[in-house]
Short mmCIF file of N, CA and C in Angstrom, two decimals:
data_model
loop_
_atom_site.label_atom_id
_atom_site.label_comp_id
_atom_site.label_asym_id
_atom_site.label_seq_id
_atom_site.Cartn_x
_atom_site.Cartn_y
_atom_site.Cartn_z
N UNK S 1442 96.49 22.20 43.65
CA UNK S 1442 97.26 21.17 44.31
C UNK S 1442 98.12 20.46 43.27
N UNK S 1443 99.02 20.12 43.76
CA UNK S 1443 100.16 19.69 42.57
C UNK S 1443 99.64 18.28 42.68
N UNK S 1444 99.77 17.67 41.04
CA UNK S 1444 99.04 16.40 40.84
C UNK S 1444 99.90 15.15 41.92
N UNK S 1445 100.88 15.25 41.97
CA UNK S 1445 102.77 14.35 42.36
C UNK S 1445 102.06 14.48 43.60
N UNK S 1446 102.07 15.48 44.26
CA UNK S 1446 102.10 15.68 45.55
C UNK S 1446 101.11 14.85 46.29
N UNK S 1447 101.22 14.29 47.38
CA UNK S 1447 100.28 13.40 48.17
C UNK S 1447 99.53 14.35 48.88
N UNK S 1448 98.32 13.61 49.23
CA UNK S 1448 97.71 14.43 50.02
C UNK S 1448 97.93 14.31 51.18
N UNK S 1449 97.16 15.21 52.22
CA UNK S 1449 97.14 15.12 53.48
C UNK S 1449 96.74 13.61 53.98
N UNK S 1450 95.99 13.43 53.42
CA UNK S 1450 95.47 12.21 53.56
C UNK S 1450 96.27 11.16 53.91
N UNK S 1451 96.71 10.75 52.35
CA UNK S 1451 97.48 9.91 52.22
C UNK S 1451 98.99 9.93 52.91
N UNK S 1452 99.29 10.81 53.43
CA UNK S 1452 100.52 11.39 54.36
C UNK S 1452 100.52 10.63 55.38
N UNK S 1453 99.05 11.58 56.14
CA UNK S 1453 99.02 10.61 57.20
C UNK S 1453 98.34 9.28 57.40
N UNK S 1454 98.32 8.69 55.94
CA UNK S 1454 98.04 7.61 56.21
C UNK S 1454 99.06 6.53 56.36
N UNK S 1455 100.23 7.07 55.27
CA UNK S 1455 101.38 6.77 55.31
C UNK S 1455 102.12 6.47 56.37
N UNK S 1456 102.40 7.43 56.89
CA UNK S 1456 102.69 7.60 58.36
C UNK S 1456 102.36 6.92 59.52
N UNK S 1457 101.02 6.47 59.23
CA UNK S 1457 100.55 5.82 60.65
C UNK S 1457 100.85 4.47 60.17
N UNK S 1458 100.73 3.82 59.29
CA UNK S 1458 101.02 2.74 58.65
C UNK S 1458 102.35 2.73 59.19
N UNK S 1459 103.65 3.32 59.06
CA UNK S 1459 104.59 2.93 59.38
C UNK S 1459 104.69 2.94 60.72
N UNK S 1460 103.94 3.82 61.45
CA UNK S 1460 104.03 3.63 63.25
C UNK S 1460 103.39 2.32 63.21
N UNK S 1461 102.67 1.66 62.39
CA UNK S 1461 102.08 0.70 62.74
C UNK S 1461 102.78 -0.77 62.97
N UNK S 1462 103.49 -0.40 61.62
CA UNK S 1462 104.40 -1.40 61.54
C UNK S 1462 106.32 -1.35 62.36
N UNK S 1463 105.72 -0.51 62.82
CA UNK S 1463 107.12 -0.56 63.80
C UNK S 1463 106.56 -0.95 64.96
N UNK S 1464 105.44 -0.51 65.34
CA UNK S 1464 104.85 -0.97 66.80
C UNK S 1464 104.51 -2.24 67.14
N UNK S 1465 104.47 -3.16 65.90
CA UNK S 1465 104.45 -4.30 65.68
C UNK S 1465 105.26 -4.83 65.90
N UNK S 1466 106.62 -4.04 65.23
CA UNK S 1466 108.28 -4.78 65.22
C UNK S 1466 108.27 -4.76 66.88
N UNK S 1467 108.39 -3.33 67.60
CA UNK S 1467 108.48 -3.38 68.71
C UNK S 1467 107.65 -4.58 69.58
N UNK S 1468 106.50 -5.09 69.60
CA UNK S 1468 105.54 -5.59 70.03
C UNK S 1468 106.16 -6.95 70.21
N UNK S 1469 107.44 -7.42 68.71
CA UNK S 1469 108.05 -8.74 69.35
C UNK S 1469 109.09 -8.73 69.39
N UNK S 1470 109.72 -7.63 69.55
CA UNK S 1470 111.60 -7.05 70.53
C UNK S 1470 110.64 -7.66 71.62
N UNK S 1471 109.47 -6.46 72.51
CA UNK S 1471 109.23 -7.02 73.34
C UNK S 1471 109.32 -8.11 74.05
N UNK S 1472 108.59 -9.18 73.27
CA UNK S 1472 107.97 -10.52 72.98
C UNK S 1472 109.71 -11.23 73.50
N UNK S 1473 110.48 -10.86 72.93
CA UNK S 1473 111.83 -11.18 72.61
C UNK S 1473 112.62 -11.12 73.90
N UNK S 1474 112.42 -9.77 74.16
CA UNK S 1474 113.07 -9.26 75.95
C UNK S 1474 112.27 -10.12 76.79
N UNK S 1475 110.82 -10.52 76.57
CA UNK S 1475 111.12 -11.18 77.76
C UNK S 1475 111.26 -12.51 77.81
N UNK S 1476 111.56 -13.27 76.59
CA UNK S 1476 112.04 -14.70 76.84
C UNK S 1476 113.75 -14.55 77.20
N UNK S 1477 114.13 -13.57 76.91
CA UNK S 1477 115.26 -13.48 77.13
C UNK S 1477 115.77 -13.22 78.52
N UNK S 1478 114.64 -12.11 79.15
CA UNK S 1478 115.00 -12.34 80.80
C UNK S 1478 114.36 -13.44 81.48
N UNK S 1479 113.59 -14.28 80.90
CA UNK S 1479 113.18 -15.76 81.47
C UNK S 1479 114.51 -16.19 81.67
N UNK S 1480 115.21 -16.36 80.52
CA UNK S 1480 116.31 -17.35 80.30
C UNK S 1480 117.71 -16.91 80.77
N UNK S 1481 117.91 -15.03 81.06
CA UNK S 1481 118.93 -14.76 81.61
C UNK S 1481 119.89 -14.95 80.55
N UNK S 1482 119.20 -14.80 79.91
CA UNK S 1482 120.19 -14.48 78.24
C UNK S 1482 120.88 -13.21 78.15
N UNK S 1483 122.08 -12.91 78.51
CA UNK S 1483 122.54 -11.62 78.46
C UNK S 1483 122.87 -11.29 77.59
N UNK S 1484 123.56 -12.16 76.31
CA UNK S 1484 123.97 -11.74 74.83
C UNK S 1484 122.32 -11.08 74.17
N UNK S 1485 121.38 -11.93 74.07
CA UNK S 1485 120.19 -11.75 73.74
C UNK S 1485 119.57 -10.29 74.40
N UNK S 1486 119.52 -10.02 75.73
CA UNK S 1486 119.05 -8.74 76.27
C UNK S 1486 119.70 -7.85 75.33
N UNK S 1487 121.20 -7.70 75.28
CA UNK S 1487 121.77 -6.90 74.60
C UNK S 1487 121.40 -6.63 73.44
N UNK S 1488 120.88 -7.59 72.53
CA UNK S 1488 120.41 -7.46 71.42
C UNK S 1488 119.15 -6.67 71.18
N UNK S 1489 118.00 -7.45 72.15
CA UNK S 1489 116.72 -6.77 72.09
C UNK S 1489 116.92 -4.93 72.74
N UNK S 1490 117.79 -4.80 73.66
CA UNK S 1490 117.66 -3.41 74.07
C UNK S 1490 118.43 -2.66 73.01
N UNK S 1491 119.43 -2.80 72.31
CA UNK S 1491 119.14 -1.82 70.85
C UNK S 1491 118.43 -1.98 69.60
N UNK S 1492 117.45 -2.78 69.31
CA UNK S 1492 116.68 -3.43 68.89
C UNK S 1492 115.58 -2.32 69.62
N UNK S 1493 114.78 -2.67 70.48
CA UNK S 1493 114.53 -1.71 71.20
C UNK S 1493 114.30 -0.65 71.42
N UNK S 1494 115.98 0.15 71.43
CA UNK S 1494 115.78 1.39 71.32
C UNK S 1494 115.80 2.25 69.94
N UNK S 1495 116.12 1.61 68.88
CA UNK S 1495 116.17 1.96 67.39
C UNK S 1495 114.78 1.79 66.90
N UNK S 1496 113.70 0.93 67.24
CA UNK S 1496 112.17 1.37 67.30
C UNK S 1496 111.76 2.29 67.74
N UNK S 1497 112.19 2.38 69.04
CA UNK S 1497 111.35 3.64 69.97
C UNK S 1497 111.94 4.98 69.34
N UNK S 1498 113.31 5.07 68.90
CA UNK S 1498 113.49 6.10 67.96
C UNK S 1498 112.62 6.66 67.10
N UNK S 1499 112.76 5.23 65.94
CA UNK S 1499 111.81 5.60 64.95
C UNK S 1499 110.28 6.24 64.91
N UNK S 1500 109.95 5.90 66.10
CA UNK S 1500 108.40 5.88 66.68
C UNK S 1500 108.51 6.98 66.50
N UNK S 1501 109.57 7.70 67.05
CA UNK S 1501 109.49 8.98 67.55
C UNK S 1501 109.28 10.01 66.24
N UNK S 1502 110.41 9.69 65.82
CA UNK S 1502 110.61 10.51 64.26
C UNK S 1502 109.36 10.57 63.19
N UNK S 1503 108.41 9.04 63.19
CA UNK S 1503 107.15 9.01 62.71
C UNK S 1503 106.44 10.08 63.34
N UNK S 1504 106.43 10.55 65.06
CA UNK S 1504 105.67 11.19 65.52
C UNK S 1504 105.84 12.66 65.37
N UNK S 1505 107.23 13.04 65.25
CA UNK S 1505 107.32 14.23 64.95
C UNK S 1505 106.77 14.68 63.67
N UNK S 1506 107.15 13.89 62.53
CA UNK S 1506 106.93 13.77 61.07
C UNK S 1506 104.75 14.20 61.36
N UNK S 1507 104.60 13.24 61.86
CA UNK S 1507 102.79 13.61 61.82
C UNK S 1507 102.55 14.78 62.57
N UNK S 1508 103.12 15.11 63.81
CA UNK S 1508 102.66 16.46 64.53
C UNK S 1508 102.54 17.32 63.45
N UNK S 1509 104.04 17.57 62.45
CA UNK S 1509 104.00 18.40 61.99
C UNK S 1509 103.07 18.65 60.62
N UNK S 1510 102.56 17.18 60.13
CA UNK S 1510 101.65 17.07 59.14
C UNK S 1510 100.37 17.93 59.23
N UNK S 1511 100.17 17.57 60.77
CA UNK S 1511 98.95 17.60 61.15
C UNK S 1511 98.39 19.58 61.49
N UNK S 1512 99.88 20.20 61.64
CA UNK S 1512 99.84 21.45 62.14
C UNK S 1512 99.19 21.60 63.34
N UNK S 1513 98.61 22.47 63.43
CA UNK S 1513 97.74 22.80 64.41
C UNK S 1513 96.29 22.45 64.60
N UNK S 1514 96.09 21.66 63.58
CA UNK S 1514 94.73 21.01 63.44
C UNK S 1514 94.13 20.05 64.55
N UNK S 1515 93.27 19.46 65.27
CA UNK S 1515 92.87 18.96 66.17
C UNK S 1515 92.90 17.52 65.47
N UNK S 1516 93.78 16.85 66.41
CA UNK S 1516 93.63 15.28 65.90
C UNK S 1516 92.71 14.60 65.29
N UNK S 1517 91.73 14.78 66.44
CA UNK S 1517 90.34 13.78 66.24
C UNK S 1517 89.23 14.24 65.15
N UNK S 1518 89.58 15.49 64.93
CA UNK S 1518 88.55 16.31 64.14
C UNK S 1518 89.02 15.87 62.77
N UNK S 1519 90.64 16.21 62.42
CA UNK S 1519 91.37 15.84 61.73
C UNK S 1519 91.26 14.18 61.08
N UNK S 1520 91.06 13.39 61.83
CA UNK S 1520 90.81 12.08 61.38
C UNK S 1520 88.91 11.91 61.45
N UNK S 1521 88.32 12.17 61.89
CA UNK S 1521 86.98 12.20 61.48
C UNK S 1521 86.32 12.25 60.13
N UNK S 1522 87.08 12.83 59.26
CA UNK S 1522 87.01 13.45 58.12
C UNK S 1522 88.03 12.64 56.97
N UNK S 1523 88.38 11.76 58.05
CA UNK S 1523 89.53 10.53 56.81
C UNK S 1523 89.54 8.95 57.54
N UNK S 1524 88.93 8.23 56.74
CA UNK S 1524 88.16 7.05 57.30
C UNK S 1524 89.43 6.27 56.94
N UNK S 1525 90.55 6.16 56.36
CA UNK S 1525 91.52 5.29 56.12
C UNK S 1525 93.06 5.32 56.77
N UNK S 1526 92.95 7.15 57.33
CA UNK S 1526 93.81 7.40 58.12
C UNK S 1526 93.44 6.81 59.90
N UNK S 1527 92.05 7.27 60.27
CA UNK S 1527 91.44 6.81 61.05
C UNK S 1527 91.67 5.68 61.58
N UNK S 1528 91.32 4.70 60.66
CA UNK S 1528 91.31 3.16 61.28
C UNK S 1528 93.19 2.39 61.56
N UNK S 1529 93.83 3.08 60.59
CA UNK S 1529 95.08 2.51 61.11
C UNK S 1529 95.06 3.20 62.53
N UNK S 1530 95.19 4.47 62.98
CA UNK S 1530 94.81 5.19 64.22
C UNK S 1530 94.49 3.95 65.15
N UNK S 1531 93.58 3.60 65.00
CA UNK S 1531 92.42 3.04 65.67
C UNK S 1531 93.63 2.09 66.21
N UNK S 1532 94.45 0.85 65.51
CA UNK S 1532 95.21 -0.13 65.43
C UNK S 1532 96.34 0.13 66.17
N UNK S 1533 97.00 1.15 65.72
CA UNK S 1533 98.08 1.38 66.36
C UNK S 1533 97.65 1.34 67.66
N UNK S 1534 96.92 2.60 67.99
CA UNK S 1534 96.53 2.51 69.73
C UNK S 1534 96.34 1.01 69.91
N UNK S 1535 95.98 0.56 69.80
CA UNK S 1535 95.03 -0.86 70.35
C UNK S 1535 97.05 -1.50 70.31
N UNK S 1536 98.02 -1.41 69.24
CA UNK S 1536 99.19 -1.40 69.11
C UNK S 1536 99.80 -1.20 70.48
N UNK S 1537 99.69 -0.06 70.89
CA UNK S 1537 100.15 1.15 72.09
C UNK S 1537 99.96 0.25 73.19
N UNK S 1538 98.85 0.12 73.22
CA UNK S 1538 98.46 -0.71 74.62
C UNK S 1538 99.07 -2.20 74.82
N UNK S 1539 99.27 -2.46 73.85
CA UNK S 1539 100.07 -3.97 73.99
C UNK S 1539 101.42 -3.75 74.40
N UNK S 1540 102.24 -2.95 73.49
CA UNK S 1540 103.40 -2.62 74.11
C UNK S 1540 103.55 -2.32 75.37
N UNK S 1541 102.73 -1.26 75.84
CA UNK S 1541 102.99 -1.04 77.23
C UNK S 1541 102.83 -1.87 77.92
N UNK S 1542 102.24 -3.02 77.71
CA UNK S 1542 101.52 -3.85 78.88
C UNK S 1542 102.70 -4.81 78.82
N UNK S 1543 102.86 -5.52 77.51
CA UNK S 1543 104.46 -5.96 77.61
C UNK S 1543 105.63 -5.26 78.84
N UNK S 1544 105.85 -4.23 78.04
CA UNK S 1544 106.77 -3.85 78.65
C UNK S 1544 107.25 -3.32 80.18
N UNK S 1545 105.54 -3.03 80.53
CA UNK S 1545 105.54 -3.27 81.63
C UNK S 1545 105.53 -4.13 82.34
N UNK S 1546 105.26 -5.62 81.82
CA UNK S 1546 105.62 -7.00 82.38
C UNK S 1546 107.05 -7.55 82.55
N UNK S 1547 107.22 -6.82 81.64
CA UNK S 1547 109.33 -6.85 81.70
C UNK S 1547 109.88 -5.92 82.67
N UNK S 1548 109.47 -4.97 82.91
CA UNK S 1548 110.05 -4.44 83.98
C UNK S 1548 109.43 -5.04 85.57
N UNK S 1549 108.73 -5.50 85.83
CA UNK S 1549 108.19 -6.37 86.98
C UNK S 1549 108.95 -7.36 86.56
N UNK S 1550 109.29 -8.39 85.60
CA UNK S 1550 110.35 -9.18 85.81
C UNK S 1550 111.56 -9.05 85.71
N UNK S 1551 112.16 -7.93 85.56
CA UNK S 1551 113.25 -7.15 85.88
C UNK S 1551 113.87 -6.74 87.22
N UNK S 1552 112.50 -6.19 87.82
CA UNK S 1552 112.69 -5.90 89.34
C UNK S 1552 112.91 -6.98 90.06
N UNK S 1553 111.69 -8.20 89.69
CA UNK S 1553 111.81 -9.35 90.66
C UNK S 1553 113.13 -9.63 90.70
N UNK S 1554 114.14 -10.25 89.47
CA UNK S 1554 115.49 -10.62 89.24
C UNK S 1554 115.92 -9.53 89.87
N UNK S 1555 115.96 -8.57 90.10
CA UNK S 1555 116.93 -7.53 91.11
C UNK S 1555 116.84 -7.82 91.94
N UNK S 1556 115.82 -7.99 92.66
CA UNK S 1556 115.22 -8.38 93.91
C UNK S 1556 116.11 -9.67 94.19
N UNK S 1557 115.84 -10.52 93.81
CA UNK S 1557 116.79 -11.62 93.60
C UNK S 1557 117.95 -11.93 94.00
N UNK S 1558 118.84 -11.30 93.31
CA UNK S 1558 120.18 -10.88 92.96
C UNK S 1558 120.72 -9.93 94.04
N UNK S 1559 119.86 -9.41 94.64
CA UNK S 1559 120.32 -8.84 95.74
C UNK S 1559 120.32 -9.05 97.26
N UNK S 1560 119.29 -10.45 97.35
CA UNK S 1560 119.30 -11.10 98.43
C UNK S 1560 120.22 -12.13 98.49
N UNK S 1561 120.65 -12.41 97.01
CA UNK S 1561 121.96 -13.65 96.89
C UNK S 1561 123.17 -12.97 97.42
N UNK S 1562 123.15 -11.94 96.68
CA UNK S 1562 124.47 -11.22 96.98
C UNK S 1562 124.31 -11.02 98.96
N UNK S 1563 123.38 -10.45 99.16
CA UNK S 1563 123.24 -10.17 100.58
C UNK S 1563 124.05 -10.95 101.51
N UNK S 1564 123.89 -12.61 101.31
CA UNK S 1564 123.68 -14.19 101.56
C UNK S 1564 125.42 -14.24 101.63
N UNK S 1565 125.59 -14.05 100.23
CA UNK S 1565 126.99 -14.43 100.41
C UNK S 1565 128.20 -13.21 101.07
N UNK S 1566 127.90 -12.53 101.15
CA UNK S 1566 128.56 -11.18 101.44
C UNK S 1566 128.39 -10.82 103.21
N UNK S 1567 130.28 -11.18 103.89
CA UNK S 1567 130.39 -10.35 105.01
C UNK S 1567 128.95 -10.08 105.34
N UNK S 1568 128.92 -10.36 106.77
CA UNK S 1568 127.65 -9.89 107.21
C UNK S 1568 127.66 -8.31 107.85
N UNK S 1569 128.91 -7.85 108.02
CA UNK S 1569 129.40 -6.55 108.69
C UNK S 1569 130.02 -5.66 106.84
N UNK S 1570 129.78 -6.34 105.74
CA UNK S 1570 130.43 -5.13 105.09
C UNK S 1570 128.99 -4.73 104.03
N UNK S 1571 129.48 -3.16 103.61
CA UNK S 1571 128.56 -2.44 102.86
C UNK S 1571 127.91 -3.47 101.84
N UNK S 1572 127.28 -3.00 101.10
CA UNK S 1572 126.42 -3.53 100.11
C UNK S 1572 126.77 -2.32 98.32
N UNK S 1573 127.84 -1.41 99.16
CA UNK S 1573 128.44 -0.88 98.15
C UNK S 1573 129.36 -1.38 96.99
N UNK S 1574 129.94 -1.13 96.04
CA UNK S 1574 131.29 -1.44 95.14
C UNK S 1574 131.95 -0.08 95.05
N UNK S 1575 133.18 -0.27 94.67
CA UNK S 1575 134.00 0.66 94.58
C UNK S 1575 134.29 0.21 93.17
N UNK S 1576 134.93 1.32 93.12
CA UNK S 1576 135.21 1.78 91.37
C UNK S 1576 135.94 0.62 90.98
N UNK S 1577 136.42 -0.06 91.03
CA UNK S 1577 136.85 -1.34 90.66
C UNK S 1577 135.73 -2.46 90.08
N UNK S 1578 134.52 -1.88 90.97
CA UNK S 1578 133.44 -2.76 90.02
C UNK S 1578 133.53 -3.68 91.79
N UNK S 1579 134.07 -3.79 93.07
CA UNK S 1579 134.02 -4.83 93.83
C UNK S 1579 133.48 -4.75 94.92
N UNK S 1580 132.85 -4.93 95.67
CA UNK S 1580 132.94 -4.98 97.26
C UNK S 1580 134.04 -4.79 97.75
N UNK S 1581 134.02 -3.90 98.94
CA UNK S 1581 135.47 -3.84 99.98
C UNK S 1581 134.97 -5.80 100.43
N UNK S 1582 136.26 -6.21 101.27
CA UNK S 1582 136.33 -7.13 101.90
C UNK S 1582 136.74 -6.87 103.26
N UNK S 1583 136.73 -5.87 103.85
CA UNK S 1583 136.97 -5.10 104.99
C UNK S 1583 138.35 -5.46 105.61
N UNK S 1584 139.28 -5.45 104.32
CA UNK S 1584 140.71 -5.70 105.06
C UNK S 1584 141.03 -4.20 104.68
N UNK S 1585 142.66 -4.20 105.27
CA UNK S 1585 142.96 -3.14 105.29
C UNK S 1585 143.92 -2.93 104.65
N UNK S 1586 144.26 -1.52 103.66
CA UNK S 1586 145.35 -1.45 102.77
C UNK S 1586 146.96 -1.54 103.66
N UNK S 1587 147.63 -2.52 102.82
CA UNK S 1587 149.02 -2.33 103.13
C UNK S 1587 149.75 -2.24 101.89
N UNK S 1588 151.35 -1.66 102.54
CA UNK S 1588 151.86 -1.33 101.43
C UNK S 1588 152.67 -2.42 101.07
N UNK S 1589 153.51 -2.38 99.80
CA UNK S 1589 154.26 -3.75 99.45
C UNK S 1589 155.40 -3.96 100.40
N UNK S 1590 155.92 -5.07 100.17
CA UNK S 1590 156.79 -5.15 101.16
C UNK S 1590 156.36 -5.39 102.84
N UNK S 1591 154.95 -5.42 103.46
CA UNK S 1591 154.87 -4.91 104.64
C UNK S 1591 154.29 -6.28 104.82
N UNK S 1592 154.20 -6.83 106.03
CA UNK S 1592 153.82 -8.32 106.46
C UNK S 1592 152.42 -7.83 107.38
#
């Protein structure tokens, strides 16, 4: 084994350490998105959703990076046998589950505000016209096209 070279070990210990610490970062984007849809902060949403998605990237790239560490070796067997790779393991998941639960709280307050927003709109909107927009980004107003010039 080349002396320089890290071990397996330490690879994936490496590795999970940094999922760790991104899942963390992510954990208060989260944290972030949803004071921001409390507040209807749209500059702020914008922020946290590439914020956001440049974590969940990274996550990813950490994950590919370990699949391939790991080869074909069986995860659990694989960390059984490394008590320092293991326990970050351990964290992250416990990590995992927070995020999701976040983020699944943001999307229930996401929906509600749709929900919302679409009974306002309902409210104010012709009671006889679609609930569609046209490429303009508008509601028809159910008049009818004329040409210039025409009274």
């Amino acid at each position: 084994m080349n002396p320089s070279m890290p071990s397996l070990s330490e690879q994936l210990h490496d590795n999970l350490q940094a999922q760790q610490q991104c899942a963390e970062q992510l954990l208060l984007v989260l944290k972030d998105e949803h004071n921001a849809l409390l507040a209807s902060d749209v500059a702020q949403l914008e922020r946290v959703t590439q914020a956001k998605g440049e974590a969940a990237s990274r996550l990813q790239q950490l994950g590919a990076t370990m699949n391939r560490l790991r080869g074909n070796q069986n995860f659990d067997a694989l960390l059984a046998a490394m008590p320092a790779p293991a326990r970050v393991w351990k964290q992250l998941r416990g990590l995992a589950v927070q995020c999701q639960s976040a983020n699944k709280d943001n999307a229930m307050l996401l929906a509600s505000r749709e929900t919302q927003l679409r009974q306002t709109l309902r409210a104010l909107r012709p009671a006889d016209s679609p609930e569609l927009y046209g490429r303009a980004g508008r509601a028809g107003l159910g008049l009818t096209a004329r040409r210039f010039g025409a009274a």
